[in-house]
mmCIF file with all atom_site columns, C-alpha atoms in Angstrom:
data_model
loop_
_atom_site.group_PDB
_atom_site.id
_atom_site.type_symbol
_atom_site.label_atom_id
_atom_site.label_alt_id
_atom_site.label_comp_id
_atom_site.label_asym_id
_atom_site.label_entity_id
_atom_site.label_seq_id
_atom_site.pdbx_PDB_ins_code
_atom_site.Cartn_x
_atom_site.Cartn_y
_atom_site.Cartn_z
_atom_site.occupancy
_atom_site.B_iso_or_equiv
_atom_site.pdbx_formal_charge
_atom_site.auth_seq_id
_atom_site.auth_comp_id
_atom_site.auth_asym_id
_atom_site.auth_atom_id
_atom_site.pdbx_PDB_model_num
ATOM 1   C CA . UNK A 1 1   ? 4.626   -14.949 -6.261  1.00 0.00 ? 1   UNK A CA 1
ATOM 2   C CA . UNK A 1 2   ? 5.909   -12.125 -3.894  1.00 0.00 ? 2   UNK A CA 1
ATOM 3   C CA . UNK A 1 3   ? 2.801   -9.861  -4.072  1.00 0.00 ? 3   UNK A CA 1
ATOM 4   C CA . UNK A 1 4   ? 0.651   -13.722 -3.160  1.00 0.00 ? 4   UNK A CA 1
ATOM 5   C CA . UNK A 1 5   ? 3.086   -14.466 -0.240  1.00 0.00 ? 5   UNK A CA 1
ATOM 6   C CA . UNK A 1 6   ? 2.476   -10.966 1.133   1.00 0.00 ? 6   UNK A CA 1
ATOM 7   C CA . UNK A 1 7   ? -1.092  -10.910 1.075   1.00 0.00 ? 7   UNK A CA 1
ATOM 8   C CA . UNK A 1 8   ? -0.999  -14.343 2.732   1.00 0.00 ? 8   UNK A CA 1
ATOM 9   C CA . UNK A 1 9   ? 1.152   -12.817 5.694   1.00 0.00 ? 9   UNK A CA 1
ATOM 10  C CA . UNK A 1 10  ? -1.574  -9.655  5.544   1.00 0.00 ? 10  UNK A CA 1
ATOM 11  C CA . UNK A 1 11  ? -4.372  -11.212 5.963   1.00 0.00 ? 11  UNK A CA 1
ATOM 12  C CA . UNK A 1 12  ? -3.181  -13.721 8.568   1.00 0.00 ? 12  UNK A CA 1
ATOM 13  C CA . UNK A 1 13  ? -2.576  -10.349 11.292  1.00 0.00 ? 13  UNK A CA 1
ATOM 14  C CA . UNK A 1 14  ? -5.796  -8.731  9.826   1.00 0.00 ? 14  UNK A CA 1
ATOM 15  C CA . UNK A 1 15  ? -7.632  -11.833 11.122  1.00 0.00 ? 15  UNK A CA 1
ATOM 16  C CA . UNK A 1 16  ? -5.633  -12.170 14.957  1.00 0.00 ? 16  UNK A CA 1
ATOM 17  C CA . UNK A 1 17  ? -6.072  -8.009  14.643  1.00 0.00 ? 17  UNK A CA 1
ATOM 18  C CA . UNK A 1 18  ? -9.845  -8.421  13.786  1.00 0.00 ? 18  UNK A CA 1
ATOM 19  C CA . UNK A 1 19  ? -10.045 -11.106 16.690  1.00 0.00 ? 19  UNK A CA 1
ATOM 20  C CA . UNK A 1 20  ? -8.410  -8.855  19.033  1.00 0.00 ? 20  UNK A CA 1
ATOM 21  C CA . UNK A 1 21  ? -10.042 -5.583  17.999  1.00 0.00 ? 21  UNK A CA 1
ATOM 22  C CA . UNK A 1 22  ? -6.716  -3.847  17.256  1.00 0.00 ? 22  UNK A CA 1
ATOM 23  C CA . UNK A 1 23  ? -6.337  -4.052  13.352  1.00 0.00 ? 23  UNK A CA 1
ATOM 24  C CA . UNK A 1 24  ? -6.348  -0.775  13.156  1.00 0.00 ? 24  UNK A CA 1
ATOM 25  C CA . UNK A 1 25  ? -3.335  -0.341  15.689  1.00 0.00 ? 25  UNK A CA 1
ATOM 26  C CA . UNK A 1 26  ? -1.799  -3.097  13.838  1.00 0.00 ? 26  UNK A CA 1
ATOM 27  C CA . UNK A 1 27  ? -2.145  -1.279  10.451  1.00 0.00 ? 27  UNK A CA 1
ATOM 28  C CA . UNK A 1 28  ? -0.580  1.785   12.710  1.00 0.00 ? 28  UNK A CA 1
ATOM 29  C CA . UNK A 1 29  ? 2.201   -0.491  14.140  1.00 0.00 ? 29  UNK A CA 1
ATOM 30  C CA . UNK A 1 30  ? 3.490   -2.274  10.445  1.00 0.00 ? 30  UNK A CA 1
ATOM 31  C CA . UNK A 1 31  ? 3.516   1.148   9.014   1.00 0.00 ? 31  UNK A CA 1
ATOM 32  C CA . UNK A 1 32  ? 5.701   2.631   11.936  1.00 0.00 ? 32  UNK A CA 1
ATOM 33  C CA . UNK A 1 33  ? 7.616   -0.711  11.387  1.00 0.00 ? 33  UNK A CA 1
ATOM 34  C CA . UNK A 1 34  ? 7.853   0.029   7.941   1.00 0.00 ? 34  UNK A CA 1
ATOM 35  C CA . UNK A 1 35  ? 9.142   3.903   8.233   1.00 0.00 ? 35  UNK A CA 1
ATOM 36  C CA . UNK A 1 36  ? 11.725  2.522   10.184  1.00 0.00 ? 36  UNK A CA 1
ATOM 37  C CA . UNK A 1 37  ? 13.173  0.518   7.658   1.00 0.00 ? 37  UNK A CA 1
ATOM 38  C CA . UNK A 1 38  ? 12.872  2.986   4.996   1.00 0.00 ? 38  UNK A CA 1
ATOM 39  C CA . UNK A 1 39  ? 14.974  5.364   6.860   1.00 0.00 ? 39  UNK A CA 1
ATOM 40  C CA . UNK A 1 40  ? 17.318  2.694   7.968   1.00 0.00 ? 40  UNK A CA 1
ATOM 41  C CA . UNK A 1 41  ? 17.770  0.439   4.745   1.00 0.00 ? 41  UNK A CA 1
ATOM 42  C CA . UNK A 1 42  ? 20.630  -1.687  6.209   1.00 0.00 ? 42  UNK A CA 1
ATOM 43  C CA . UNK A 1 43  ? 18.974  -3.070  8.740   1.00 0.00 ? 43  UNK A CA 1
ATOM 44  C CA . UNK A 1 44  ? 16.930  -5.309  5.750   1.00 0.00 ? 44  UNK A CA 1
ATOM 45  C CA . UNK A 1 45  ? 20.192  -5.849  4.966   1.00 0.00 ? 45  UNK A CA 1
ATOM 46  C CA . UNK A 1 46  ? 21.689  -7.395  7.957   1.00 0.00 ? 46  UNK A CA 1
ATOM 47  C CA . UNK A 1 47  ? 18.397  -9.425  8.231   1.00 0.00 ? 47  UNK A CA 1
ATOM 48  C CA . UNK A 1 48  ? 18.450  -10.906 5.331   1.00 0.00 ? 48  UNK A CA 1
ATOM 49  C CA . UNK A 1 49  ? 22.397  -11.723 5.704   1.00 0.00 ? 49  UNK A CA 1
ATOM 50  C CA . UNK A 1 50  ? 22.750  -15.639 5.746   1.00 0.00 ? 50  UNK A CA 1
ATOM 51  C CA . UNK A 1 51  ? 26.430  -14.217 7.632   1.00 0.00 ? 51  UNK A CA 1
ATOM 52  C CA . UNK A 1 52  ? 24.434  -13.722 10.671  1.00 0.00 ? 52  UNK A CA 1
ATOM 53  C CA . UNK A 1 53  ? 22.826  -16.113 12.868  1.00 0.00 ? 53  UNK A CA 1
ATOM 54  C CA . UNK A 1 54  ? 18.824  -16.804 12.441  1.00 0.00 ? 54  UNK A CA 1
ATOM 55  C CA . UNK A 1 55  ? 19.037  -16.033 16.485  1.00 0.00 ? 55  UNK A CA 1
ATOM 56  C CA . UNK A 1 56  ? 21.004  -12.912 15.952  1.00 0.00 ? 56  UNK A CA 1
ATOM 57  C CA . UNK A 1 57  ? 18.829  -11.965 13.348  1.00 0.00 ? 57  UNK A CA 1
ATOM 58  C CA . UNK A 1 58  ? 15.455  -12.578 15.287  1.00 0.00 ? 58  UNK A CA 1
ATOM 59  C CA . UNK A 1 59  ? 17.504  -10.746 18.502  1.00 0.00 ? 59  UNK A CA 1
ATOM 60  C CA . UNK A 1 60  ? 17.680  -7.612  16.211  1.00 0.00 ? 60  UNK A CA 1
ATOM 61  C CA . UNK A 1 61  ? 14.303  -7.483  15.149  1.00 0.00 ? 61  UNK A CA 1
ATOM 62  C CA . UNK A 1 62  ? 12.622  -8.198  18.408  1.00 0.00 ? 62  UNK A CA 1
ATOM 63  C CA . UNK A 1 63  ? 14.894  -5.121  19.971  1.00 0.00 ? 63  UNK A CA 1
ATOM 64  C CA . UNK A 1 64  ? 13.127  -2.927  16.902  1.00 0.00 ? 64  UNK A CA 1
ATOM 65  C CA . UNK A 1 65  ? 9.782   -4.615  18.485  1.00 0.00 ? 65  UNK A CA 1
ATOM 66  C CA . UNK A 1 66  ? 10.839  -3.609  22.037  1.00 0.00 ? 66  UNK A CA 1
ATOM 67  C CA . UNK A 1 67  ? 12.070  0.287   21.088  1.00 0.00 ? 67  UNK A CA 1
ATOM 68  C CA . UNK A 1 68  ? 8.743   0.764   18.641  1.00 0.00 ? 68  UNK A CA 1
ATOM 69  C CA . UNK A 1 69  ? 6.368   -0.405  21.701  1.00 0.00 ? 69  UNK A CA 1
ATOM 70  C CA . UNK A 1 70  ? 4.782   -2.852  18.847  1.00 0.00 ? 70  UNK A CA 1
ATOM 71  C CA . UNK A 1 71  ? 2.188   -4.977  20.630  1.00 0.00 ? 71  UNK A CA 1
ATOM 72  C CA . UNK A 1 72  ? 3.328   -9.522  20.887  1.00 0.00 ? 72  UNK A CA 1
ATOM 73  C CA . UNK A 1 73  ? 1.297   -10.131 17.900  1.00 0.00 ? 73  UNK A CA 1
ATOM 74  C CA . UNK A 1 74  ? 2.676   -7.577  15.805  1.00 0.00 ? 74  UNK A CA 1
ATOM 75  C CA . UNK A 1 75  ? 6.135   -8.398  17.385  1.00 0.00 ? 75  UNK A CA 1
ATOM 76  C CA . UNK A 1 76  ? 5.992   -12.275 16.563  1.00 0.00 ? 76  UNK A CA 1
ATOM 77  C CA . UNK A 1 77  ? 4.786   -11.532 12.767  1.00 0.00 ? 77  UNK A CA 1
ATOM 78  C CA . UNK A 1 78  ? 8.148   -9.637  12.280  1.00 0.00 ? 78  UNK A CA 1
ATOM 79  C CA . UNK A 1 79  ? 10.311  -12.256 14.158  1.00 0.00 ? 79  UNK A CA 1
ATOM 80  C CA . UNK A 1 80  ? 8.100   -14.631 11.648  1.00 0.00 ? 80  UNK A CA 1
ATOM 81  C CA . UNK A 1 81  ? 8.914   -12.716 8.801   1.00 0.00 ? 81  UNK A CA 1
ATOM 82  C CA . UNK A 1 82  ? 12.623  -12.439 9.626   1.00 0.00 ? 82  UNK A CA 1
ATOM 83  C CA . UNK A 1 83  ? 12.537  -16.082 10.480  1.00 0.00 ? 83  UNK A CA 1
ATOM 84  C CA . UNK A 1 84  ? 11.102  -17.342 6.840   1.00 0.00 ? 84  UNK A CA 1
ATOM 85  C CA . UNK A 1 85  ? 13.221  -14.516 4.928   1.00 0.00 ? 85  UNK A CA 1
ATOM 86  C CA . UNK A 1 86  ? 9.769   -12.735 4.292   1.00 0.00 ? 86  UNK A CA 1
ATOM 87  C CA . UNK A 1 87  ? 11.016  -9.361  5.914   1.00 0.00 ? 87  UNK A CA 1
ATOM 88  C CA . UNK A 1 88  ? 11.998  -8.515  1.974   1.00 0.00 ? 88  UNK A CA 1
ATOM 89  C CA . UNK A 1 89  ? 8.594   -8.341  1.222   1.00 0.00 ? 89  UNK A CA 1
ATOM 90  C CA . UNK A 1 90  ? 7.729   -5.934  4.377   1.00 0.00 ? 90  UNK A CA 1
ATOM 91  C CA . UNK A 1 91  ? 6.675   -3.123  1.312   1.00 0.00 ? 91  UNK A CA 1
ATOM 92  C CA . UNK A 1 92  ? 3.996   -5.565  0.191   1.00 0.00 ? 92  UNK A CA 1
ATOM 93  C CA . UNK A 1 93  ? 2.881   -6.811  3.241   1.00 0.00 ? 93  UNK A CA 1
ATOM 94  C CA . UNK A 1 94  ? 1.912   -3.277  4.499   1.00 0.00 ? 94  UNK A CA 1
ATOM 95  C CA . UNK A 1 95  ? 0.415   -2.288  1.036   1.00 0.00 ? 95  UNK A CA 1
ATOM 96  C CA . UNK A 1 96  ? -1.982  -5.225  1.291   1.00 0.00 ? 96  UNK A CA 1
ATOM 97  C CA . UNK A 1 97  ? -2.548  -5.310  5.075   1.00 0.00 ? 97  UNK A CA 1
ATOM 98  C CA . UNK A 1 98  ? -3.626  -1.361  4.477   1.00 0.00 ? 98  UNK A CA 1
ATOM 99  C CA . UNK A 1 99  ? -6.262  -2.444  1.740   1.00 0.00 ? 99  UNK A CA 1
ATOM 100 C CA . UNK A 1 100 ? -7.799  -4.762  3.955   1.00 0.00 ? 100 UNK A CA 1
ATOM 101 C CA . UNK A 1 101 ? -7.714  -2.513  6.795   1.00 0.00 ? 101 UNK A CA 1
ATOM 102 C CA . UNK A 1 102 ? -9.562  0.200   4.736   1.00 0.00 ? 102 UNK A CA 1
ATOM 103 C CA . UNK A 1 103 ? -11.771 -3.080  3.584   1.00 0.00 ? 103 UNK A CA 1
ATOM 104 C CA . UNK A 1 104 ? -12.642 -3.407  7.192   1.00 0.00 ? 104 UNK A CA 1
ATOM 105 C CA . UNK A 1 105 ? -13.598 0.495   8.193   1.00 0.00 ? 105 UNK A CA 1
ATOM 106 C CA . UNK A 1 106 ? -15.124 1.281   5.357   1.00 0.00 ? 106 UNK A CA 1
ATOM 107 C CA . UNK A 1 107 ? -12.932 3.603   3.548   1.00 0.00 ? 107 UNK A CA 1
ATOM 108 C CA . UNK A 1 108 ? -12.271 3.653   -0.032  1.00 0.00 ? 108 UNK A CA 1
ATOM 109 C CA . UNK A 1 109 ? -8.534  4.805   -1.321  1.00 0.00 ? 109 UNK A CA 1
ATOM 110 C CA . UNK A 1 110 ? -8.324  7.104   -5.035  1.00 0.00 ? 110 UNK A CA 1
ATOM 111 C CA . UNK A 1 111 ? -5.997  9.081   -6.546  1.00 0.00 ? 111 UNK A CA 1
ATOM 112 C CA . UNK A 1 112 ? -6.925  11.547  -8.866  1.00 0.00 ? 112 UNK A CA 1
ATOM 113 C CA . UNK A 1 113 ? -4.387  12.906  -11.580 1.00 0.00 ? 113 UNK A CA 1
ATOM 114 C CA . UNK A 1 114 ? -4.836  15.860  -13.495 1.00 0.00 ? 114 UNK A CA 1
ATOM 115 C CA . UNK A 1 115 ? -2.940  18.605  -15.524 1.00 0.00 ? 115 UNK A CA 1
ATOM 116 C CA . UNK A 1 116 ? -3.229  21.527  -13.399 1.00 0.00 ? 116 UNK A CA 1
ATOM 117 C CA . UNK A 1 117 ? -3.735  22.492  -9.748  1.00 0.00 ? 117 UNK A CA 1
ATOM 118 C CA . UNK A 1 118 ? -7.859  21.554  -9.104  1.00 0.00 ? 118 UNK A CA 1
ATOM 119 C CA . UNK A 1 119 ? -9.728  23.701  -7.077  1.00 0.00 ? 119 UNK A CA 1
ATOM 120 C CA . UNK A 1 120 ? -10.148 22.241  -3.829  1.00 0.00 ? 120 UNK A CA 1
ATOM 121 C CA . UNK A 1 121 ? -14.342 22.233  -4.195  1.00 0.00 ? 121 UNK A CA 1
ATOM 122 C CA . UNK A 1 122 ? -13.799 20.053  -7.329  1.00 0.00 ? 122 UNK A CA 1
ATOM 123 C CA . UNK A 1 123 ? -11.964 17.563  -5.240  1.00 0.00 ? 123 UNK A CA 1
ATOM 124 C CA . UNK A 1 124 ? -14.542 17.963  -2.421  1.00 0.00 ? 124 UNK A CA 1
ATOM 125 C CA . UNK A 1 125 ? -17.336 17.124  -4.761  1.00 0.00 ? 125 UNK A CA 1
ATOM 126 C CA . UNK A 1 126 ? -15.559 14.221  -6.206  1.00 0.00 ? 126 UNK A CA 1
ATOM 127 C CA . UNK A 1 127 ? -15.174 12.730  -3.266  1.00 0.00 ? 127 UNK A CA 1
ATOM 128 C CA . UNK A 1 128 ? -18.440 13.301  -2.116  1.00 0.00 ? 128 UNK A CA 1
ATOM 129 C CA . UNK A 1 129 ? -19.950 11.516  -5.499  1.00 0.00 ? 129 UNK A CA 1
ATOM 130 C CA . UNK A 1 130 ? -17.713 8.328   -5.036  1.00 0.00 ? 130 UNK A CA 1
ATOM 131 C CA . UNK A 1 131 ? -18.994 8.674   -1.160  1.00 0.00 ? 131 UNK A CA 1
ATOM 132 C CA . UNK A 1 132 ? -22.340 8.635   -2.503  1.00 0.00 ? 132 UNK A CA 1
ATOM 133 C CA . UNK A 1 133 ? -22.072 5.796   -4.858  1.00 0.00 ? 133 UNK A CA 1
ATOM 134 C CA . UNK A 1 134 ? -20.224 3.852   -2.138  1.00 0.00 ? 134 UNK A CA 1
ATOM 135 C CA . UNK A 1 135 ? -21.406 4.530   0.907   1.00 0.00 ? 135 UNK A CA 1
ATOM 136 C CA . UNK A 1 136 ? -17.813 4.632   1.890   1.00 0.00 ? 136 UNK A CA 1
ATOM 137 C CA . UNK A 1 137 ? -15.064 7.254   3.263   1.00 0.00 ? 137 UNK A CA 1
ATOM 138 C CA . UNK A 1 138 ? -12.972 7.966   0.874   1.00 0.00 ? 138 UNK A CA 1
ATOM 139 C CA . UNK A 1 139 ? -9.297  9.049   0.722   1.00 0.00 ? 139 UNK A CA 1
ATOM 140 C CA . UNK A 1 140 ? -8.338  11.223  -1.885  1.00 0.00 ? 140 UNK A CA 1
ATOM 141 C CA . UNK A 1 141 ? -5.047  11.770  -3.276  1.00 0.00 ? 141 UNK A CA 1
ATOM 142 C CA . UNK A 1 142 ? -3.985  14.209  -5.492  1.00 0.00 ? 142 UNK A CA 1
ATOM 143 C CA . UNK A 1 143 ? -1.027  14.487  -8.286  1.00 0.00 ? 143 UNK A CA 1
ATOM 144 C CA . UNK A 1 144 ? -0.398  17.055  -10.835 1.00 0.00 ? 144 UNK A CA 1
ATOM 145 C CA . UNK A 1 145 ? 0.570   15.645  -14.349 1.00 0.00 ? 145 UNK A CA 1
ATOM 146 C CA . UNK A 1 146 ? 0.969   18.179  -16.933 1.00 0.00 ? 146 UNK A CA 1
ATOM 147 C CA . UNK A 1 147 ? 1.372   15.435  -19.613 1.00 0.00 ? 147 UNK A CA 1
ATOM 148 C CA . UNK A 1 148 ? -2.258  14.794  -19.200 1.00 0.00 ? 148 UNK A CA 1
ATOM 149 C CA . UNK A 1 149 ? -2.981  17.601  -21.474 1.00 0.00 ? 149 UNK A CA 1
ATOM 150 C CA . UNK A 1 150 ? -6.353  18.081  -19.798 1.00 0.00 ? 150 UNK A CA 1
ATOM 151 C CA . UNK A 1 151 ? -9.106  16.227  -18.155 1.00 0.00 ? 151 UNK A CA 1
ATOM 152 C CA . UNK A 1 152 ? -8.467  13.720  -15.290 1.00 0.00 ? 152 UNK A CA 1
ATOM 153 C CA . UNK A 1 153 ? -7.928  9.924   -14.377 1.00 0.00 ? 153 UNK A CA 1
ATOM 154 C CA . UNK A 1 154 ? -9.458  8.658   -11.330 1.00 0.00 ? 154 UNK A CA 1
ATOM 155 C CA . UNK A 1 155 ? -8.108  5.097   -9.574  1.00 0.00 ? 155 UNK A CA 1
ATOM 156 C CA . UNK A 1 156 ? -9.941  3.276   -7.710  1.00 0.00 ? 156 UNK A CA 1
ATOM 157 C CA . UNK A 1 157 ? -8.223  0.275   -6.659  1.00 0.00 ? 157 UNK A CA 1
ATOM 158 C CA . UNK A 1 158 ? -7.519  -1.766  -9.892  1.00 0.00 ? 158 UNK A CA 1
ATOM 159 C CA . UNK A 1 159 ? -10.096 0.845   -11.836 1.00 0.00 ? 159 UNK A CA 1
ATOM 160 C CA . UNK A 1 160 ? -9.035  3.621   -14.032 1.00 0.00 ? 160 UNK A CA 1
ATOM 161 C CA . UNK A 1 161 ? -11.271 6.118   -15.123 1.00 0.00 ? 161 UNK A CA 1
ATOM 162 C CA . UNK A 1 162 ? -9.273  7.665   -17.834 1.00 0.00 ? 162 UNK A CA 1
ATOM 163 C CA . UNK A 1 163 ? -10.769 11.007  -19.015 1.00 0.00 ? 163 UNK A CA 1
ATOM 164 C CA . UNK A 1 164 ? -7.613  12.627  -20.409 1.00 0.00 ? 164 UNK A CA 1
ATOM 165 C CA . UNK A 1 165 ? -7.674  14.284  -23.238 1.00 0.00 ? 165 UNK A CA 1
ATOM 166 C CA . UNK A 1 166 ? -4.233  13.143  -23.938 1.00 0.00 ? 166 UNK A CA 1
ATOM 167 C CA . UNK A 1 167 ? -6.135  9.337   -24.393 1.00 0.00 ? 167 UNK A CA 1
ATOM 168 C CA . UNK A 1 168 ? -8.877  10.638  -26.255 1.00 0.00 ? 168 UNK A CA 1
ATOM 169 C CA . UNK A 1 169 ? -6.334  12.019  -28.852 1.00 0.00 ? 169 UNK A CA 1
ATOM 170 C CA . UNK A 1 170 ? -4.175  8.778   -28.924 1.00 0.00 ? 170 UNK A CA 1
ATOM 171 C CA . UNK A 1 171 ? -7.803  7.339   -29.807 1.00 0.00 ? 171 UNK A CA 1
ATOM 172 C CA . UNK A 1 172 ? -8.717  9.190   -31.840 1.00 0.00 ? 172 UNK A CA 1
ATOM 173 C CA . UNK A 1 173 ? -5.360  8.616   -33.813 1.00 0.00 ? 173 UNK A CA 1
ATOM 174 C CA . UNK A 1 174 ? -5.954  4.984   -33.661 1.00 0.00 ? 174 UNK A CA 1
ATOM 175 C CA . UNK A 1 175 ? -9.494  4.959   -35.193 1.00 0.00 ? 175 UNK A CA 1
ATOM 176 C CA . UNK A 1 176 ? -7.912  7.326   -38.359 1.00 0.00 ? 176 UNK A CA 1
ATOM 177 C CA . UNK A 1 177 ? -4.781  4.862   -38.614 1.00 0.00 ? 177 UNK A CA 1
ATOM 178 C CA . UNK A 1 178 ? -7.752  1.598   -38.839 1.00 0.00 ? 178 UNK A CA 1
ATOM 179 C CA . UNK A 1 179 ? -9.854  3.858   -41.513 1.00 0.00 ? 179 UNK A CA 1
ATOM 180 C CA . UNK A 1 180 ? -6.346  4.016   -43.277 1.00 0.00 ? 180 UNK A CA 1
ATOM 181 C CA . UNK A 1 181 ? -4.941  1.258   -43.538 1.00 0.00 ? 181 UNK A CA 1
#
């Protein structure tokens, strides 16, 4: 229900940012937004609080507005998120306005994960493959995770490309506990 309700509330300033020809300073404005609340995590707190008044509330997040510089669109979608209690969901909405952003400029997000430090022109030829079989830019994040065992993983949105050899061996057992049993 959440993740539905933020997407909703995504895609609505994706379109007025598409419109405008700013949804890329919008993306930059919600995640500026967004840092702000992660390093102050009261102020979700206070507007959320049913103790304060709805005016209060929307006085408080339009002063953020004011002191970030956001532009009047991106201001009214956080007074319209505090107003419908949305704000909660502000982690969501910036996750999925980000996807569609990258939707729109043709860039593709993936995260690689692998048991040991890769040398950078492995990454640099990975991304250039899923370039080439895209015809996208793509972002590439990196994480080390020595439980892997060896081999890598590769995500791609909702696609995992697990090569691991840690999953090959779980497999593996799998196939010799079915010839078993």
């Amino acid at each position: 229900m959440k993740s539905s309700a933020a997407k909703r509330f995504a895609k609505a300033l994706i379109e007025i940012g598409t419109e405008e020809k700013a949804f890329e300073a919008y993306g930059k404005e919600l995640r500026s937004v967004l840092a702000v609340f992660k390093g102050n995590p009261d102020l979700e707190k206070v507007l959320l609080n049913p103790m304060y008044k709805l005016e209060e509330r929307k006085s408080l997040i339009e002063k953020v507005s004011a002191s970030l510089g956001l532009s009047p669109y991106v201001a009214k979608f956080m007074t319209i998120l505090v107003d419908t209690r949305n704000i909660r969901f502000l982690d969501e909405v910036v996750e999925a306005y980000s996807r569609m952003e990258d939707g729109l400029s043709g860039r593709l997000r993936a995260a690689i994960e692998a048991p040991m430090e890769l040398p950078e022109a492995l990454v640099d030829e990975i991304r250039s493959k899923l370039k080439g079989l895209t015809g996208k830019e793509v972002i590439l994040t990196y994480k080390n995770n020595p439980a892997l065992l060896g081999g890598l993983v590769l995500r791609i949105d909702n696609t995992i490309l697990d090569g691991s050899l840690k999953t090959q061996l779980e497999m593996m057992k799998e196939k010799i506990i079915e010839g078993v049993v």
